[in-house]
Amino acid sequence: MRRGAMLYEGKAKRVYSTDESGQCIIEFKDDASAFNGIKKGTIADKGIMNNTMSSYLFAMLSAAGVANHFLERIGEREMLVRRVQIIPLEVIVRNIAAGSMSKRLGIPEGKVLASPVVEFSYKDDALGDPLVNEDHIRALGAATDVEVATLRRLALTVNDLLRERFSSVGITLVDFKLEFGRANSMIFLADEISPDTCRFWDTATGEKLDKDRFRRDLGGVEEGYREVLGRLLSGSAQ
Ligand code: TMP
């Protein structure tokens, strides 16, 4: 598989074309950013760890019937994916109140929610990725009503599968963000699933093992990511 022109560069990833028109290569960087790019830094080996973890989780989700863009991990930092047209929505699922939900609604961080909460944000850096509801999504033309219903259903299915997998290694899945894309009239889960895009708490101690260590200057950022990956892969053939 030959890597072609760079199609897109984001805060944590680069996307390249390949000689196969329906496929792209995602390269995971060590660069980290938070608060819509205001805080910047690097996390040693983050690109390698996030590629490894995302590849593992996408393969797991494929096996469970959740269509996603992952095709193959082709290098330490590189993943071969199906080329999709990204839907400009971030789909966030929350099991426990934290982060912006706690701030916005005054719900203390750590409160277990009665049932999972699904939120949509409109992907627009200039606007700061604002929270939107289904009427806003329709007004923006970001997705159809049928697509929104599909995104919600898929996000809750992914939540069930990830929660169970992480719980089996002593990690509580607090919340996470997903992105989806369209290809061949179908919807595929895309982007990444990693400590950049999820909140993971050690179930026994409550210790944060995700990007909040970077956002909140808690130290031990790389160690947190390594711990989650190590637990996930222990006993597997990665
Ligand atoms: P929030 O509490 O800051 O809204 O974040 C909720 C979850 O979504 C958390 O696991 C981090 C993830 N997330 C992203 O991956 N990218 C983003 O741009 C934002 C705002 C959140």
mmCIF file of C-alpha atoms and ligand atoms in Angstrom:
data_model
loop_
_atom_site.group_PDB
_atom_site.id
_atom_site.type_symbol
_atom_site.label_atom_id
_atom_site.label_comp_id
_atom_site.label_asym_id
_atom_site.label_seq_id
_atom_site.Cartn_x
_atom_site.Cartn_y
_atom_site.Cartn_z
ATOM 1 C CA MET A 1 0.000 0.000 0.000
ATOM 2 C CA ARG A 2 1.623 3.256 -1.158
ATOM 3 C CA ARG A 3 1.100 6.411 0.889
ATOM 4 C CA GLY A 4 -0.023 9.299 -1.332
ATOM 5 C CA ALA A 5 -0.748 12.975 -0.724
ATOM 6 C CA MET A 6 -1.695 14.324 2.673
ATOM 7 C CA LEU A 7 -5.436 15.023 2.594
ATOM 8 C CA TYR A 8 -5.869 16.522 6.028
ATOM 9 C CA GLU A 9 -3.869 17.403 9.107
ATOM 10 C CA GLY A 10 -5.615 17.655 12.446
ATOM 11 C CA LYS A 11 -4.390 18.214 15.973
ATOM 12 C CA ALA A 12 -3.512 14.578 16.632
ATOM 13 C CA LYS A 13 -3.594 12.886 13.225
ATOM 14 C CA ARG A 14 -2.682 13.191 9.574
ATOM 15 C CA VAL A 15 -4.701 11.520 6.825
ATOM 16 C CA TYR A 16 -3.134 10.426 3.525
ATOM 17 C CA SER A 17 -4.558 9.095 0.302
ATOM 18 C CA THR A 18 -3.355 5.738 -1.002
ATOM 19 C CA ASP A 19 -3.160 4.147 -4.452
ATOM 20 C CA GLU A 20 -6.517 2.517 -3.627
ATOM 21 C CA SER A 21 -9.243 5.193 -4.038
ATOM 22 C CA GLY A 22 -11.519 3.786 -1.333
ATOM 23 C CA GLN A 23 -8.788 3.686 1.305
ATOM 24 C CA CYS A 24 -6.786 6.170 3.407
ATOM 25 C CA ILE A 25 -3.917 5.980 5.837
ATOM 26 C CA ILE A 26 -4.227 7.646 9.238
ATOM 27 C CA GLU A 27 -0.992 8.596 10.970
ATOM 28 C CA PHE A 28 -1.234 9.186 14.725
ATOM 29 C CA LYS A 29 0.938 12.001 16.112
ATOM 30 C CA ASP A 30 2.307 12.562 19.614
ATOM 31 C CA ASP A 31 0.917 16.112 19.592
ATOM 32 C CA ALA A 32 -1.768 16.803 22.156
ATOM 33 C CA SER A 33 -4.131 19.716 22.408
ATOM 34 C CA ALA A 34 -7.025 20.632 24.663
ATOM 35 C CA PHE A 35 -9.629 23.356 25.112
ATOM 36 C CA ASN A 36 -10.057 23.804 21.362
ATOM 37 C CA GLY A 37 -6.327 24.146 20.745
ATOM 38 C CA ILE A 38 -5.546 26.652 23.514
ATOM 39 C CA LYS A 39 -3.388 24.160 25.448
ATOM 40 C CA LYS A 40 -0.755 22.338 23.409
ATOM 41 C CA GLY A 41 1.933 19.770 24.176
ATOM 42 C CA THR A 42 3.280 16.385 23.263
ATOM 43 C CA ILE A 43 2.852 13.044 24.969
ATOM 44 C CA ALA A 44 5.724 10.618 24.330
ATOM 45 C CA ASP A 45 4.636 7.661 22.191
ATOM 46 C CA LYS A 46 0.981 8.765 22.251
ATOM 47 C CA GLY A 47 0.660 8.189 18.506
ATOM 48 C CA ILE A 48 1.893 4.616 18.845
ATOM 49 C CA MET A 49 -0.344 3.879 21.830
ATOM 50 C CA ASN A 50 -3.465 5.450 20.312
ATOM 51 C CA ASN A 51 -2.955 3.631 17.024
ATOM 52 C CA THR A 52 -2.502 0.324 18.845
ATOM 53 C CA MET A 53 -5.508 0.844 21.102
ATOM 54 C CA SER A 54 -7.802 2.133 18.358
ATOM 55 C CA SER A 55 -6.836 -0.743 16.055
ATOM 56 C CA TYR A 56 -7.518 -3.263 18.811
ATOM 57 C CA LEU A 57 -10.905 -1.730 19.714
ATOM 58 C CA PHE A 58 -12.051 -1.257 16.112
ATOM 59 C CA ALA A 59 -11.224 -4.910 15.389
ATOM 60 C CA MET A 60 -13.193 -5.909 18.486
ATOM 61 C CA LEU A 61 -16.161 -3.802 17.389
ATOM 62 C CA SER A 62 -16.017 -5.249 13.855
ATOM 63 C CA ALA A 63 -16.185 -8.737 15.338
ATOM 64 C CA ALA A 64 -19.261 -7.629 17.306
ATOM 65 C CA GLY A 65 -20.942 -6.354 14.126
ATOM 66 C CA VAL A 66 -20.302 -2.600 14.443
ATOM 67 C CA ALA A 67 -19.274 -1.444 10.954
ATOM 68 C CA ASN A 68 -16.211 0.800 11.193
ATOM 69 C CA HIS A 69 -13.498 2.239 8.989
ATOM 70 C CA PHE A 70 -10.633 0.083 10.314
ATOM 71 C CA LEU A 71 -8.983 -2.228 7.797
ATOM 72 C CA GLU A 72 -5.476 -2.952 9.102
ATOM 73 C CA ARG A 73 -2.758 -1.632 11.374
ATOM 74 C CA ILE A 74 0.108 -1.138 8.930
ATOM 75 C CA GLY A 75 2.769 0.498 11.081
ATOM 76 C CA GLU A 76 3.529 1.689 14.595
ATOM 77 C CA ARG A 77 1.654 4.916 13.955
ATOM 78 C CA GLU A 78 -0.303 4.046 10.832
ATOM 79 C CA MET A 79 -3.708 2.555 10.281
ATOM 80 C CA LEU A 80 -5.249 1.673 6.914
ATOM 81 C CA VAL A 81 -8.908 2.680 6.857
ATOM 82 C CA ARG A 82 -11.883 2.774 4.538
ATOM 83 C CA ARG A 83 -12.229 6.256 3.080
ATOM 84 C CA VAL A 84 -15.417 7.858 4.418
ATOM 85 C CA GLN A 85 -17.001 11.286 4.321
ATOM 86 C CA ILE A 86 -16.937 12.388 7.942
ATOM 87 C CA ILE A 87 -20.309 13.521 9.328
ATOM 88 C CA PRO A 88 -19.598 16.868 11.049
ATOM 89 C CA LEU A 89 -20.869 15.749 14.452
ATOM 90 C CA GLU A 90 -19.125 14.558 17.584
ATOM 91 C CA VAL A 91 -21.254 11.935 19.289
ATOM 92 C CA ILE A 92 -20.551 11.848 23.023
ATOM 93 C CA VAL A 93 -21.798 9.134 25.362
ATOM 94 C CA ARG A 94 -21.654 9.617 29.121
ATOM 95 C CA ASN A 95 -22.111 7.028 31.850
ATOM 96 C CA ILE A 96 -20.810 9.181 34.705
ATOM 97 C CA ALA A 97 -20.931 12.982 34.948
ATOM 98 C CA ALA A 98 -17.578 14.669 34.245
ATOM 99 C CA GLY A 99 -15.973 17.444 32.247
ATOM 100 C CA SER A 100 -18.232 19.824 30.354
ATOM 101 C CA MET A 101 -21.433 18.113 31.517
ATOM 102 C CA SER A 102 -20.563 18.663 35.168
ATOM 103 C CA LYS A 103 -19.612 22.260 34.447
ATOM 104 C CA ARG A 104 -22.709 23.044 32.381
ATOM 105 C CA LEU A 105 -25.336 21.322 34.520
ATOM 106 C CA GLY A 106 -23.754 21.503 37.977
ATOM 107 C CA ILE A 107 -23.793 17.719 38.362
ATOM 108 C CA PRO A 108 -20.809 16.723 40.525
ATOM 109 C CA GLU A 109 -18.044 14.902 38.685
ATOM 110 C CA GLY A 110 -18.338 11.184 39.478
ATOM 111 C CA LYS A 111 -22.132 11.011 39.785
ATOM 112 C CA VAL A 112 -23.332 7.855 38.046
ATOM 113 C CA LEU A 113 -26.035 8.829 35.545
ATOM 114 C CA ALA A 114 -29.410 7.050 35.700
ATOM 115 C CA SER A 115 -28.959 6.000 32.074
ATOM 116 C CA PRO A 116 -26.333 6.801 29.441
ATOM 117 C CA VAL A 117 -26.555 10.330 28.036
ATOM 118 C CA VAL A 118 -25.925 10.884 24.312
ATOM 119 C CA GLU A 119 -24.886 14.375 23.175
ATOM 120 C CA PHE A 120 -24.113 15.790 19.743
ATOM 121 C CA SER A 121 -21.645 18.594 19.045
ATOM 122 C CA TYR A 122 -21.300 20.321 15.700
ATOM 123 C CA LYS A 123 -17.708 19.909 14.469
ATOM 124 C CA ASP A 124 -16.598 23.474 13.831
ATOM 125 C CA ASP A 125 -13.393 24.734 15.463
ATOM 126 C CA ALA A 126 -14.261 28.401 14.861
ATOM 127 C CA LEU A 127 -17.513 27.924 16.798
ATOM 128 C CA GLY A 128 -15.853 25.782 19.502
ATOM 129 C CA ASP A 129 -17.782 22.587 18.569
ATOM 130 C CA PRO A 130 -21.115 23.728 20.085
ATOM 131 C CA LEU A 131 -23.594 21.310 21.610
ATOM 132 C CA VAL A 132 -26.536 20.816 19.235
ATOM 133 C CA ASN A 133 -29.867 18.999 19.349
ATOM 134 C CA GLU A 134 -31.626 17.117 16.582
ATOM 135 C CA ASP A 135 -33.452 20.230 15.359
ATOM 136 C CA HIS A 136 -30.133 22.095 15.090
ATOM 137 C CA ILE A 137 -28.626 19.161 13.202
ATOM 138 C CA ARG A 138 -31.522 19.265 10.722
ATOM 139 C CA ALA A 139 -31.250 23.072 10.374
ATOM 140 C CA LEU A 140 -27.494 22.774 9.742
ATOM 141 C CA GLY A 141 -28.027 19.937 7.273
ATOM 142 C CA ALA A 142 -25.303 18.035 9.119
ATOM 143 C CA ALA A 143 -27.186 14.719 9.066
ATOM 144 C CA THR A 144 -30.669 13.407 8.323
ATOM 145 C CA ASP A 145 -33.112 12.382 11.046
ATOM 146 C CA VAL A 146 -32.604 8.745 10.079
ATOM 147 C CA GLU A 147 -28.833 9.153 10.336
ATOM 148 C CA VAL A 148 -29.132 10.803 13.751
ATOM 149 C CA ALA A 149 -31.224 7.877 14.995
ATOM 150 C CA THR A 150 -28.585 5.485 13.614
ATOM 151 C CA LEU A 151 -25.727 7.416 15.256
ATOM 152 C CA ARG A 152 -27.505 7.306 18.597
ATOM 153 C CA ARG A 153 -28.213 3.574 18.332
ATOM 154 C CA LEU A 154 -24.652 2.769 17.240
ATOM 155 C CA ALA A 155 -23.155 4.975 19.971
ATOM 156 C CA LEU A 156 -25.163 3.151 22.653
ATOM 157 C CA THR A 157 -24.165 -0.233 21.225
ATOM 158 C CA VAL A 158 -20.498 0.828 21.254
ATOM 159 C CA ASN A 159 -20.980 1.993 24.844
ATOM 160 C CA ASP A 160 -22.271 -1.432 25.921
ATOM 161 C CA LEU A 161 -19.378 -3.229 24.210
ATOM 162 C CA LEU A 162 -16.633 -0.897 25.437
ATOM 163 C CA ARG A 163 -17.975 -0.686 28.975
ATOM 164 C CA GLU A 164 -17.961 -4.450 29.294
ATOM 165 C CA ARG A 165 -14.455 -4.813 27.816
ATOM 166 C CA PHE A 166 -12.930 -2.104 30.014
ATOM 167 C CA SER A 167 -14.763 -3.267 33.116
ATOM 168 C CA SER A 168 -13.136 -6.700 32.642
ATOM 169 C CA VAL A 169 -9.712 -5.068 33.162
ATOM 170 C CA GLY A 170 -10.715 -2.896 36.115
ATOM 171 C CA ILE A 171 -11.329 0.304 34.133
ATOM 172 C CA THR A 172 -14.510 2.373 34.327
ATOM 173 C CA LEU A 173 -15.580 3.955 31.034
ATOM 174 C CA VAL A 174 -16.811 7.365 32.185
ATOM 175 C CA ASP A 175 -17.529 8.947 28.781
ATOM 176 C CA PHE A 176 -16.214 9.053 25.233
ATOM 177 C CA LYS A 177 -16.529 10.769 21.860
ATOM 178 C CA LEU A 178 -17.177 9.033 18.544
ATOM 179 C CA GLU A 179 -17.163 10.229 14.954
ATOM 180 C CA PHE A 180 -18.893 8.571 12.038
ATOM 181 C CA GLY A 181 -18.610 8.732 8.264
ATOM 182 C CA ARG A 182 -20.581 7.846 5.175
ATOM 183 C CA ALA A 183 -19.440 5.511 2.384
ATOM 184 C CA ASN A 184 -21.463 3.448 -0.112
ATOM 185 C CA SER A 185 -24.746 4.653 1.449
ATOM 186 C CA MET A 186 -23.709 3.183 4.784
ATOM 187 C CA ILE A 187 -22.575 4.663 8.075
ATOM 188 C CA PHE A 188 -19.227 3.599 9.494
ATOM 189 C CA LEU A 189 -17.733 4.372 12.872
ATOM 190 C CA ALA A 190 -14.507 6.306 12.167
ATOM 191 C CA ASP A 191 -11.785 8.438 13.788
ATOM 192 C CA GLU A 192 -10.192 6.829 16.877
ATOM 193 C CA ILE A 193 -10.994 5.359 20.287
ATOM 194 C CA SER A 194 -8.213 6.129 22.741
ATOM 195 C CA PRO A 195 -7.426 7.921 26.008
ATOM 196 C CA ASP A 196 -7.536 11.135 23.911
ATOM 197 C CA THR A 197 -11.233 10.575 23.237
ATOM 198 C CA CYS A 198 -12.417 8.653 26.309
ATOM 199 C CA ARG A 199 -12.379 9.165 30.077
ATOM 200 C CA PHE A 200 -11.039 6.081 31.823
ATOM 201 C CA TRP A 201 -10.943 5.784 35.613
ATOM 202 C CA ASP A 202 -9.279 2.983 37.531
ATOM 203 C CA THR A 203 -12.287 1.210 39.042
ATOM 204 C CA ALA A 204 -10.534 0.392 42.324
ATOM 205 C CA THR A 205 -8.841 3.741 43.021
ATOM 206 C CA GLY A 206 -10.686 6.269 40.841
ATOM 207 C CA GLU A 207 -7.344 7.343 39.342
ATOM 208 C CA LYS A 208 -7.688 9.109 35.989
ATOM 209 C CA LEU A 209 -5.945 7.228 33.158
ATOM 210 C CA ASP A 210 -6.737 9.472 30.185
ATOM 211 C CA LYS A 211 -6.212 12.887 28.618
ATOM 212 C CA ASP A 212 -7.579 14.650 31.705
ATOM 213 C CA ARG A 213 -4.059 14.048 33.109
ATOM 214 C CA PHE A 214 -2.836 16.396 30.344
ATOM 215 C CA ARG A 215 -5.806 18.805 30.437
ATOM 216 C CA ARG A 216 -5.546 19.245 34.216
ATOM 217 C CA ASP A 217 -1.723 19.068 34.571
ATOM 218 C CA LEU A 218 -1.885 15.974 36.776
ATOM 219 C CA GLY A 219 1.418 14.507 35.502
ATOM 220 C CA GLY A 220 2.008 10.886 34.517
ATOM 221 C CA VAL A 221 0.135 11.347 31.239
ATOM 222 C CA GLU A 222 2.107 8.803 29.224
ATOM 223 C CA GLU A 223 1.963 6.351 32.142
ATOM 224 C CA GLY A 224 -1.846 6.616 32.228
ATOM 225 C CA TYR A 225 -2.146 5.824 28.517
ATOM 226 C CA ARG A 226 0.356 2.963 28.869
ATOM 227 C CA GLU A 227 -1.577 1.500 31.792
ATOM 228 C CA VAL A 228 -4.869 1.380 29.870
ATOM 229 C CA LEU A 229 -3.203 -0.148 26.809
ATOM 230 C CA GLY A 230 -1.275 -2.678 28.901
ATOM 231 C CA ARG A 231 -4.401 -3.900 30.656
ATOM 232 C CA LEU A 232 -6.323 -4.124 27.404
ATOM 233 C CA LEU A 233 -3.652 -6.108 25.608
ATOM 234 C CA SER A 234 -2.562 -8.359 28.469
ATOM 235 C CA GLY A 235 -3.561 -11.861 27.512
ATOM 236 C CA SER A 236 -4.154 -10.857 23.894
ATOM 237 C CA ALA A 237 -1.769 -11.478 21.023
ATOM 238 C CA GLN A 238 -0.875 -7.844 20.158
HETATM 239 P P1 TMP B 1 -16.256 16.924 27.606
HETATM 240 O O1 TMP B 1 -16.657 16.561 29.003
HETATM 241 O O2 TMP B 1 -15.096 17.856 27.557
HETATM 242 O O3 TMP B 1 -17.415 17.393 26.796
HETATM 243 O O4 TMP B 1 -15.752 15.568 26.923
HETATM 244 C C1 TMP B 1 -16.564 14.416 26.857
HETATM 245 C C2 TMP B 1 -15.767 13.264 26.248
HETATM 246 O O5 TMP B 1 -15.506 13.499 24.883
HETATM 247 C C3 TMP B 1 -14.397 13.046 26.902
HETATM 248 O O6 TMP B 1 -14.162 11.646 26.980
HETATM 249 C C4 TMP B 1 -13.423 13.675 25.964
HETATM 250 C C5 TMP B 1 -14.103 13.545 24.626
HETATM 251 N N1 TMP B 1 -13.861 14.682 23.747
HETATM 252 C C6 TMP B 1 -13.094 14.528 22.595
HETATM 253 O O7 TMP B 1 -12.599 13.438 22.314
HETATM 254 N N2 TMP B 1 -12.884 15.608 21.789
HETATM 255 C C7 TMP B 1 -13.410 16.831 22.047
HETATM 256 O O8 TMP B 1 -13.191 17.783 21.272
HETATM 257 C C8 TMP B 1 -14.206 16.991 23.240
HETATM 258 C C9 TMP B 1 -14.809 18.322 23.592
HETATM 259 C C10 TMP B 1 -14.395 15.899 24.042
#
